[in-house]
Amino acid sequence: MSLVALIAWTHVSSRLRQTLVGVLGVATGVGFSVMMAALMEGSQRDFITQLVDSLPHISVTDDRRAPPMQPAAIAYEAAEIRGQTSPATRPGIKNPYAIMAGLEGWVPGAVAPSVQAKAVIRFSGRDTAASVVGIDARREQNVSKLATQIRGGNLDNLYKASNAIVLGDGLAKKMGARPGNSVTVTAGNGRAISATVVALFHSGVSQIDDTQSYTLIKTAQILAGQTGLVNEIRVKIRDATQSRDIAARIEAETGYKSMSWQEAHQDLLSAFEIRNFIMYTVVEAILLVASFGTYNIISTITHEKTRDIAIMKSLGLRASTVRRIFVLESVLIGMAGMLIGWVLGYLLSIGMGLIEIKSPFMDSTHLPIYFSPMHYGLAGVVALIASVIAGFFPARKAASVQPVDIIRGAS
Amino acid sequence: MSDAPLLDVQNVTRVIGDEVKTTLVAGVDLAVAPGEFVAITGPSGSGKSSLLYLLGLLDVPTTGEVHVLGRPTSKLAEDARADLRLATLGFVFQFHFLLPEFTALENVLLPMRAARKLSEAQMKARGRELLASLGLADHAHKTPDKLSGGQRQRVAIARALANDPSVILADEPTGNLDTASSDQVLGILRDLVATKAADGRGRAVVVVTHDLDLAARADRRVHIVDGRIATDVRTKG
């Protein structure tokens, strides 16, 4: 063992109580930092996963980012055209199956059409406002989790009755309807159909379960009065992170507005960035506070050891050697704190993951925890840097001791 | 053997204080040759220890020059002075100043570890040999609190000899010891001048003391009064 390591180790090991306090300070800082990071990133990832899984990765709609050029503007090179009447166009994506066939040729994932309509569903003389989504039941299972959320039947039941409907379980409960019952669905435009409830679904999100229903696409088209058109083509990508690029290409190829989940939730993702910045600031603050303990201990040791420092320097040890001794002591405390903190952080994370959260808006769930080596590495590196800084200042003071001043005083 | 002085102090003055100045050492000239056992005596506050600290490069003269093995030192950087101290000078203080957490052997190994000239095994062998030569073979693994005052001072002498220095500087080495231990320590220091340092030169011992018996057994007695050499008497040689 080198001289520096030997003296540093002797100092910290011969003051076990002080050292232990310092180590526990750093360990607590690292442990809680790791736990907090695991919890924060866990909740963030869980939220994004739910967001990504519950919605299509890309939504192609009949909207356009900029209004199309008017025929008059295309025909005439005029500075301004006034008093023109724009041609009326039916809302919806035209030739949806041709577009989908084109997309299926290159998009790494699945596509499915949908038609949305607002409606009032009547059962037993009671009207309940609901949203009706027309889907292609076979394609739908490739782009959403609806098939796995069906209760009391399956999604293919939509094909087993004319005008079949699948209700959210919350909606069915409000209406008192059950599979096999017949309901009347009236769209906003006055069109009404009689539909048979063939199954219920439960997504776990009460806002959806209480208001949404599914029919076959043709049924929704009749209700919305837009035969042959769809409102939306939903795309599920195998690697959700590529959604932004693929959405841009779809938009370029089809001309329809194509929005990735990242674009749709840009505000949320930005909020996560701010949240992460706050989290890492708090984590670093915790470790900074822990480093004050280390500073205190190293200061105490250097104060107690002033005479020994003077002796070592009088024997011929350089100031830099003395400085290294005390910085190393600080690093030893930091490293021990880091290692114990990692274990503590891991155990705390597991403990937090066992806590069950019950919400009136969601199914009961456990706190989402994300274990990442980066959390441990970051907390460890910050703890070590803080320890080095905490040790550096007292070490510098120790190294500046003039042996003759101490020896003269001691004599 | 070269008779060139191991230590050569030329017109050295040391003044401390900014507003109120105190002269510790004033215009001292002193050369210490190999094989000399020099006792520096004088009343309390006369500047004996201050002169010793200047000789040991623990302090820097305000004016004048201290040569160690012919090398001027007043302009040396702190690290260079530390290196020179480590290689050529050995210190023994009135209070043993051993590191309390370390055993006797580890205290002796300290300067050797700092010099990094020997392997671990060689250092330990030399440390044990030094302790044995001072009658401490059975105490190598004891910490200072388990040793008597005389034993601690002998460990301090062994530590001073660890790097085989040319000059041993001792500040009241018997000041805290009983008569028997004082005699033993004095005998050891006295015998050292007959040995050679690592570089083949003769070795010198400079002792600051109030002990008249110790001073009487020195080859040379330098008496300091008010920071100046009052008398410089060679009793032998």
XYZ file of C-alpha atoms in Angstrom:
648
model
C 0.000 0.000 0.000
C 1.352 3.427 -0.877
C 2.209 5.911 1.855
C -0.725 8.158 0.941
C -3.191 5.257 0.952
C -1.754 3.842 4.181
C -2.061 7.102 6.109
C -5.475 7.903 4.638
C -6.791 4.452 5.490
C -5.329 4.639 8.999
C -6.982 8.010 9.630
C -10.451 6.976 8.487
C -10.347 3.502 10.011
C -9.154 4.756 13.387
C -12.098 7.177 13.616
C -14.841 4.680 12.922
C -17.701 6.628 14.440
C -16.874 9.855 12.577
C -16.199 7.949 9.381
C -19.461 6.037 9.721
C -21.427 9.272 10.100
C -19.822 10.631 6.932
C -20.362 7.387 5.033
C -24.010 7.204 6.112
C -24.520 10.828 5.060
C -23.261 10.081 1.563
C -25.069 6.702 1.481
C -28.373 8.323 2.416
C -27.865 10.959 -0.267
C -26.974 8.391 -2.927
C -29.716 5.981 -1.806
C -32.500 8.526 -1.930
C -31.170 9.984 -5.174
C -31.236 6.558 -6.806
C -34.717 5.829 -5.427
C -36.020 9.199 -6.521
C -34.563 8.863 -10.008
C -36.001 5.324 -10.313
C -39.407 6.568 -9.224
C -39.422 9.653 -11.426
C -38.179 7.900 -14.544
C -40.419 4.913 -13.770
C -43.506 7.114 -13.657
C -42.400 8.954 -16.784
C -41.791 5.761 -18.733
C -45.003 4.229 -17.446
C -46.927 7.290 -18.550
C -45.293 7.307 -21.977
C -45.844 3.556 -22.370
C -49.530 3.972 -21.555
C -49.682 6.916 -23.905
C -47.946 5.028 -26.693
C -49.856 1.792 -26.133
C -53.301 3.276 -25.723
C -53.146 5.528 -28.743
C -51.913 5.006 -32.306
C -48.293 5.936 -32.834
C -49.315 7.960 -35.871
C -52.707 9.430 -36.604
C -53.447 10.344 -40.247
C -56.476 12.634 -40.408
C -58.260 14.611 -43.068
C -56.899 17.858 -41.638
C -54.241 19.821 -43.471
C -51.483 21.893 -41.936
C -52.098 24.682 -44.477
C -55.299 25.320 -46.439
C -55.085 23.937 -50.009
C -54.619 26.404 -52.876
C -57.918 27.587 -54.297
C -58.547 26.667 -57.974
C -58.746 30.367 -58.876
C -55.385 31.025 -57.293
C -53.901 28.125 -59.244
C -55.499 29.277 -62.547
C -54.714 32.971 -62.357
C -51.533 34.787 -61.442
C -53.309 37.462 -59.433
C -52.043 39.451 -56.496
C -55.302 38.896 -54.631
C -58.615 37.227 -55.434
C -61.700 38.497 -53.639
C -65.277 37.337 -53.420
C -64.606 33.749 -54.468
C -66.605 30.863 -53.031
C -64.548 27.843 -52.053
C -65.837 24.523 -53.385
C -67.566 22.424 -50.726
C -65.737 19.206 -49.894
C -66.961 16.282 -47.838
C -64.905 15.759 -44.710
C -62.880 12.555 -44.482
C -59.967 10.725 -46.055
C -60.762 9.680 -49.587
C -59.820 6.245 -50.910
C -58.688 5.111 -47.453
C -58.115 1.496 -48.474
C -55.883 2.513 -51.363
C -53.887 4.735 -49.032
C -53.646 1.967 -46.442
C -52.497 -0.515 -49.078
C -49.782 1.949 -50.071
C -48.687 2.454 -46.478
C -48.635 -1.277 -45.748
C -46.062 -1.584 -48.496
C -43.373 0.272 -46.557
C -44.484 1.228 -43.040
C -42.804 -1.072 -40.467
C -45.988 -1.803 -38.527
C -49.737 -1.980 -38.978
C -52.463 0.400 -40.178
C -56.180 0.543 -39.443
C -58.975 2.937 -40.395
C -61.524 4.528 -38.065
C -64.547 6.734 -38.262
C -65.610 8.888 -35.331
C -69.109 10.059 -34.627
C -70.811 11.704 -31.704
C -74.058 10.052 -30.723
C -76.681 9.557 -28.077
C -77.317 5.960 -27.077
C -80.783 5.153 -25.758
C -81.540 2.116 -23.626
C -84.604 1.584 -21.443
C -85.791 5.084 -22.200
C -82.550 6.629 -21.006
C -80.270 8.721 -23.256
C -76.526 8.755 -22.718
C -74.070 10.806 -24.778
C -71.273 8.720 -26.202
C -68.600 8.642 -28.809
C -68.933 5.981 -31.475
C -65.764 4.771 -33.146
C -66.083 2.702 -36.258
C -63.274 0.231 -36.694
C -62.072 -2.611 -38.881
C -62.125 -5.245 -36.129
C -59.460 -7.452 -37.744
C -57.020 -4.626 -38.410
C -57.808 -2.949 -35.092
C -56.127 -5.644 -33.024
C -52.845 -4.779 -34.749
C -52.936 -1.112 -33.816
C -54.540 -1.047 -30.350
C -55.064 -3.136 -27.237
C -58.829 -3.131 -27.679
C -58.966 -6.858 -28.423
C -57.340 -7.629 -25.074
C -59.672 -5.268 -23.236
C -62.895 -6.967 -24.308
C -65.032 -8.451 -21.512
C -67.913 -10.874 -22.075
C -67.098 -11.751 -25.679
C -64.495 -10.842 -28.236
C -63.914 -8.202 -30.861
C -64.982 -10.508 -33.703
C -68.503 -10.476 -32.212
C -68.861 -7.193 -34.137
C -69.214 -9.358 -37.273
C -71.832 -11.652 -35.713
C -74.749 -9.240 -35.688
C -75.886 -6.488 -37.982
C -75.205 -3.116 -36.339
C -73.251 -4.678 -33.486
C -71.794 -2.387 -30.819
C -69.176 -2.828 -28.088
C -69.700 -0.530 -25.102
C -67.239 0.688 -22.508
C -68.068 -1.085 -19.261
C -68.582 2.249 -17.472
C -70.937 3.402 -20.186
C -72.880 0.122 -20.072
C -73.136 0.374 -16.304
C -74.506 3.922 -16.533
C -77.079 2.773 -19.060
C -77.800 -0.538 -17.358
C -77.114 -2.352 -20.652
C -75.545 -5.797 -20.961
C -74.352 -7.923 -23.900
C -77.370 -9.112 -25.846
C -79.387 -5.946 -25.213
C -80.537 -3.799 -28.061
C -79.834 -0.062 -27.982
C -80.697 2.865 -30.239
C -77.824 4.973 -31.455
C -78.674 8.455 -32.768
C -75.955 10.538 -34.411
C -75.734 14.329 -34.237
C -77.102 14.589 -37.779
C -80.287 12.794 -36.746
C -79.484 9.408 -38.303
C -80.484 6.598 -35.961
C -79.834 2.882 -35.983
C -80.734 0.023 -33.705
C -77.646 -1.850 -32.501
C -77.010 -4.981 -30.472
C -74.509 -4.898 -27.605
C -72.164 -7.800 -28.395
C -69.459 -7.198 -25.755
C -68.059 -4.709 -23.273
C -64.518 -3.399 -22.968
C -62.462 -2.131 -20.056
C -59.397 0.001 -20.817
C -58.725 1.017 -17.204
C -59.081 4.704 -18.067
C -62.475 5.786 -16.754
C -62.783 8.669 -19.186
C -62.712 6.175 -22.076
C -64.681 3.387 -20.396
C -67.501 5.778 -19.464
C -67.975 7.437 -22.852
C -66.714 5.309 -25.722
C -68.212 2.591 -27.887
C -67.068 0.658 -30.971
C -68.932 -0.477 -34.058
C -67.841 -1.776 -37.422
C -66.617 0.952 -39.726
C -69.564 0.641 -42.046
C -72.033 1.217 -39.182
C -70.185 4.360 -38.078
C -70.054 5.599 -41.680
C -73.836 5.270 -41.943
C -74.272 7.121 -38.670
C -71.852 9.896 -39.717
C -73.270 10.024 -43.241
C -69.892 9.632 -44.889
C -69.985 6.391 -46.824
C -66.626 5.469 -48.326
C -64.725 7.937 -46.206
C -62.830 7.529 -42.934
C -61.767 10.215 -40.437
C -58.545 8.677 -39.414
C -55.967 6.092 -40.390
C -54.129 4.856 -37.340
C -50.623 3.500 -37.610
C -48.761 1.388 -35.077
C -44.985 1.284 -35.579
C -42.838 -1.612 -34.380
C -40.297 0.882 -32.953
C -42.393 3.737 -31.552
C -39.392 6.060 -31.418
C -39.362 6.194 -35.261
C -42.888 7.569 -35.365
C -41.874 11.176 -35.993
C -39.867 10.375 -39.154
C -42.442 7.955 -40.514
C -45.259 10.441 -39.862
C -43.398 13.075 -41.873
C -43.042 10.660 -44.807
C -46.717 9.636 -44.677
C -47.742 13.274 -44.736
C -45.469 13.962 -47.681
C -46.858 10.984 -49.599
C -50.579 11.296 -48.816
C -50.988 15.033 -48.329
C -53.056 14.387 -45.184
C -51.970 15.638 -41.801
C -49.996 12.875 -40.161
C -49.261 13.376 -36.502
C -46.867 11.249 -34.483
C -47.491 10.597 -30.795
C -44.440 12.734 -30.029
C -45.929 15.693 -31.867
C -49.351 15.157 -30.352
C -47.907 15.187 -26.847
C -45.057 17.620 -27.347
C -46.240 19.696 -24.381
C -46.112 16.644 -22.121
C -42.684 15.607 -23.346
C -41.415 19.149 -22.776
C -42.911 19.045 -19.283
C -40.991 15.818 -18.665
C -37.749 17.531 -19.673
C -38.413 20.295 -17.159
C -39.389 17.710 -14.562
C -36.157 15.787 -15.186
C -34.126 18.971 -14.868
C -35.777 19.690 -11.522
C -35.285 16.088 -10.420
C -31.561 16.046 -11.201
C -31.128 19.441 -9.539
C -32.754 18.096 -6.385
C -30.648 14.927 -6.574
C -27.464 16.957 -6.853
C -28.595 19.214 -4.006
C -29.126 16.153 -1.794
C -25.603 14.946 -2.549
C -24.192 18.417 -2.016
C -25.758 18.496 1.436
C -24.267 15.056 2.135
C -20.864 16.366 1.103
C -21.006 18.964 3.883
C -20.817 16.054 6.311
C -17.695 14.806 4.559
C -16.228 18.310 4.620
C -16.903 18.498 8.338
C -15.192 15.177 9.007
C -12.110 15.904 6.911
C -11.856 19.353 8.498
C -11.987 17.769 11.938
C -9.335 15.209 11.034
C -6.998 17.827 9.574
C -7.515 19.980 12.663
C -6.796 17.079 14.997
C -3.855 15.980 12.894
C -2.145 19.349 12.509
C 0.822 18.205 14.571
C 1.154 14.946 12.619
C 0.981 16.918 9.372
C 3.798 19.148 10.626
C 5.858 16.081 11.526
C 5.264 14.444 8.172
C 6.290 17.614 6.383
C 9.366 18.004 8.606
C 10.358 14.446 7.653
C 10.258 15.478 4.004
C 6.742 14.784 2.744
C 5.724 17.255 0.067
C 2.691 19.504 0.479
C 1.072 17.744 -2.489
C 1.509 14.379 -0.742
C -0.215 15.721 2.370
C -3.005 17.134 0.216
C -3.472 13.782 -1.517
C -3.783 12.021 1.846
C -6.786 14.051 2.918
C -8.443 14.120 -0.494
C -8.094 10.343 -0.560
C -9.713 10.120 2.886
C -12.623 12.074 1.508
C -12.788 9.822 -1.545
C -12.727 6.723 0.693
C -15.710 8.094 2.624
C -17.406 9.004 -0.663
C -16.786 5.557 -2.181
C -18.002 3.678 0.877
C -21.056 5.963 0.959
C -21.607 5.406 -2.738
C -21.497 1.586 -2.445
C -23.792 1.477 0.582
C -25.985 4.123 -1.071
C -26.376 1.939 -4.157
C -27.607 -0.966 -2.031
C -29.860 1.369 -0.039
C -31.195 2.941 -3.232
C -31.918 -0.470 -4.746
C -33.765 -1.648 -1.630
C -35.704 1.614 -1.354
C -36.683 1.359 -5.023
C -37.939 -2.198 -4.522
C -39.820 -1.064 -1.409
C -41.429 1.831 -3.266
C -42.365 -0.529 -6.084
C -44.395 -2.604 -3.635
C -46.608 0.337 -2.675
C -50.062 0.014 -4.232
C -51.773 3.123 -5.537
C -55.547 3.247 -5.819
C -57.168 5.936 -7.947
C -60.833 6.491 -8.775
C -59.798 7.198 -12.368
C -57.519 4.229 -12.977
C -57.229 0.572 -11.984
C -55.180 0.076 -8.826
C -51.507 -0.136 -9.639
C -48.066 -0.217 -8.057
C -45.679 2.709 -8.141
C -43.761 2.329 -11.402
C -40.026 1.920 -10.791
C -37.387 1.994 -13.497
C -34.010 0.476 -12.687
C -31.245 2.074 -14.720
C -27.466 1.772 -14.255
C -27.353 5.428 -15.261
C -29.117 6.451 -12.033
C -26.524 4.583 -9.986
C -23.639 5.886 -12.081
C -24.850 9.472 -11.948
C -25.499 9.449 -8.190
C -22.118 7.763 -7.626
C -20.189 10.182 -9.819
C -21.860 13.238 -8.265
C -21.222 11.811 -4.766
C -17.548 11.222 -5.586
C -17.093 14.666 -7.141
C -18.820 16.250 -4.131
C -16.544 14.214 -1.826
C -13.407 15.306 -3.683
C -14.483 18.940 -3.473
C -15.465 18.507 0.192
C -12.044 17.017 0.940
C -10.036 19.374 -1.222
C -10.439 22.542 0.844
C -9.459 21.100 4.229
C -6.694 19.136 2.460
C -5.350 22.322 0.932
C -5.360 23.932 4.345
C -3.569 20.922 5.813
C -0.938 21.020 3.080
C -0.212 24.669 3.821
C 0.754 23.933 7.435
C 4.238 25.276 8.155
C 5.921 22.604 10.289
C 8.107 25.089 12.110
C 5.047 26.966 13.424
C 3.549 23.800 14.875
C 6.779 22.301 16.204
C 7.794 25.563 17.820
C 4.364 25.761 19.480
C 4.433 22.109 20.572
C 7.896 22.457 22.060
C 36.659 11.242 3.345
C 35.844 14.759 2.171
C 35.977 17.385 4.901
C 33.665 19.758 3.000
C 31.034 20.950 5.461
C 27.743 19.098 5.430
C 26.024 22.240 6.663
C 27.349 25.707 6.019
C 25.489 28.691 7.426
C 26.665 32.036 6.085
C 25.635 35.235 7.840
C 22.119 34.006 8.475
C 19.502 36.223 10.060
C 15.917 35.291 10.789
C 13.407 37.980 11.646
C 9.698 37.278 12.256
C 6.665 39.552 12.610
C 5.244 42.225 10.359
C 4.630 45.218 12.585
C 6.554 44.127 15.652
C 9.710 42.484 14.403
C 11.573 39.917 16.448
C 15.054 38.770 15.522
C 15.434 35.072 16.254
C 18.834 34.538 14.691
C 21.275 37.350 13.875
C 24.245 37.112 11.543
C 25.188 33.529 12.340
C 28.081 31.777 10.555
C 28.441 28.106 11.265
C 29.921 25.163 9.352
C 29.349 21.555 10.429
C 31.822 19.024 9.089
C 31.377 15.247 8.700
C 32.070 13.346 11.886
C 31.216 16.259 14.152
C 28.954 16.020 17.158
C 27.871 19.625 17.761
C 25.948 20.837 20.791
C 24.132 24.154 20.516
C 23.494 25.597 23.939
C 22.106 28.814 25.291
C 19.435 30.231 27.547
C 15.756 29.872 26.749
C 14.697 32.151 23.884
C 18.267 32.641 22.721
C 17.478 31.280 19.231
C 18.943 27.752 19.508
C 15.908 25.967 18.133
C 15.361 28.666 15.489
C 18.896 28.063 14.247
C 18.237 24.324 14.188
C 15.063 24.835 12.118
C 17.084 26.936 9.658
C 19.731 24.202 9.480
C 16.962 21.645 8.903
C 15.334 23.691 6.096
C 12.142 23.914 8.123
C 12.479 27.669 8.037
C 13.956 30.087 5.503
C 16.447 32.768 6.549
C 15.443 36.413 6.143
C 18.980 37.104 4.921
C 22.050 34.925 4.465
C 22.383 31.418 3.055
C 22.224 27.871 4.341
C 24.182 25.333 2.279
C 23.308 21.662 2.687
C 25.961 19.334 1.213
C 27.306 22.379 -0.621
C 23.950 23.291 -2.138
C 22.445 26.738 -1.452
C 18.887 26.345 -0.185
C 17.355 29.761 0.495
C 15.978 30.064 -3.047
C 14.734 26.482 -3.256
C 11.016 25.856 -3.728
C 9.171 24.197 -0.865
C 9.017 20.821 -2.635
C 12.767 20.891 -3.370
C 13.492 21.701 0.279
C 11.209 18.827 1.313
C 13.059 16.451 -1.020
C 16.457 17.569 0.306
C 15.227 17.185 3.879
C 13.937 13.695 3.141
C 17.201 12.553 1.565
C 19.875 14.192 3.711
C 18.470 15.260 7.074
C 17.026 13.381 10.016
C 15.081 14.997 12.844
C 14.678 14.050 16.486
C 12.419 16.289 18.559
C 12.021 16.775 22.293
C 8.577 15.236 22.139
C 9.008 12.092 20.092
C 6.296 13.186 17.625
C 5.568 9.664 16.482
C 2.321 9.148 14.603
C 0.027 7.651 17.250
C -1.979 5.251 15.039
C 1.124 3.621 13.584
C 3.333 0.970 15.158
C 6.993 1.651 15.904
C 7.980 -0.160 12.705
C 5.446 1.754 10.599
C 6.730 5.044 12.019
C 10.261 4.075 11.025
C 9.065 3.031 7.558
C 7.370 6.387 6.969
C 10.392 8.323 5.563
C 11.437 5.273 3.508
C 7.972 4.992 1.990
C 8.092 8.705 1.154
C 11.531 8.313 -0.486
C 10.411 5.215 -2.445
C 13.954 3.955 -3.000
C 13.535 0.489 -1.502
C 11.109 -2.348 -2.044
C 8.532 -3.094 0.657
C 10.563 -6.087 1.863
C 13.803 -4.092 1.908
C 12.129 -1.268 3.814
C 10.742 -3.636 6.424
C 14.090 -5.393 6.795
C 15.875 -2.070 7.275
C 13.209 -0.825 9.690
C 13.525 -3.952 11.840
C 17.321 -3.731 11.685
C 17.261 -0.103 12.865
C 14.865 -0.886 15.703
C 16.963 -3.894 16.708
C 20.148 -1.796 16.705
C 18.433 0.545 19.158
C 17.260 -2.307 21.380
C 13.662 -2.239 20.200
C 13.435 -5.508 18.280
C 10.613 -6.740 20.506
C 8.664 -3.506 20.293
C 8.351 -3.149 16.521
C 4.625 -3.809 16.491
C 3.704 -1.665 19.453
C 2.011 1.681 19.012
C 3.673 4.682 20.733
C 1.212 4.629 23.642
C 2.537 1.163 24.570
C 6.167 2.369 24.760
C 8.071 4.200 27.492
C 9.430 7.725 26.923
C 12.940 6.420 26.261
C 11.658 3.770 23.867
C 9.627 6.356 21.951
C 12.651 8.598 21.608
C 14.700 5.668 20.311
C 11.965 4.929 17.772
C 12.175 8.615 16.755
C 15.950 8.200 16.304
C 15.374 5.084 14.204
C 12.902 7.075 12.092
C 15.457 9.890 11.704
C 17.981 7.319 10.455
C 15.565 5.563 8.103
C 16.858 7.160 4.899
C 20.471 7.021 6.102
C 20.867 10.823 6.208
C 24.134 12.779 6.393
C 23.009 15.005 9.239
C 20.935 14.258 12.325
C 19.344 17.323 13.902
C 18.032 16.861 17.427
C 16.063 19.418 19.435
C 16.327 18.713 23.163
C 16.283 14.951 22.541
C 16.748 14.141 26.226
C 14.615 16.986 27.567
C 11.738 14.704 28.460
C 13.646 11.616 29.578
C 14.889 10.235 32.878
C 18.634 9.973 33.483
C 19.010 6.371 32.340
C 17.070 6.963 29.114
C 18.954 10.228 28.516
C 22.268 8.404 28.795
C 21.085 5.747 26.394
C 19.833 8.266 23.799
C 22.962 10.379 24.152
C 25.145 7.307 23.648
C 23.244 6.409 20.485
C 23.576 9.939 19.051
C 27.237 10.011 20.035
C 27.894 6.746 18.243
C 26.178 7.940 15.057
C 28.982 10.328 14.132
C 31.300 7.379 13.807
C 29.092 5.866 11.085
C 28.783 6.881 7.444
C 25.710 8.063 5.589
C 24.253 6.399 2.501
C 26.387 8.581 0.223
C 29.632 7.442 1.912
C 30.234 10.738 3.653
C 30.848 10.989 7.329
C 27.791 11.802 9.356
C 27.265 14.787 11.660
C 24.931 15.248 14.617
C 23.732 18.669 15.743
C 21.949 18.753 19.072
C 20.177 21.689 20.684
C 20.247 21.156 24.429
C 19.993 22.586 27.871
C 21.595 19.426 29.201
C 25.123 20.356 30.314
C 26.139 16.710 30.544
C 25.115 16.184 26.923
C 26.903 19.368 25.843
C 30.032 18.267 27.665
C 30.136 15.040 25.649
C 29.920 16.894 22.287
C 32.926 17.474 20.026
C 31.999 21.094 19.695
C 29.934 23.437 21.766
C 28.253 26.454 20.158
C 26.757 28.831 22.679
C 24.051 31.187 21.468
C 22.973 34.364 23.190
C 20.323 36.696 21.731
C 20.424 34.945 18.379
C 24.204 35.328 17.969
C 27.011 32.862 18.485
C 28.666 33.909 21.706
C 31.248 31.094 21.799
C 32.140 28.232 19.486
C 34.417 25.821 21.317
C 35.872 22.575 19.949
C 36.441 20.216 22.826
C 37.771 17.307 20.760
C 39.612 16.762 17.517
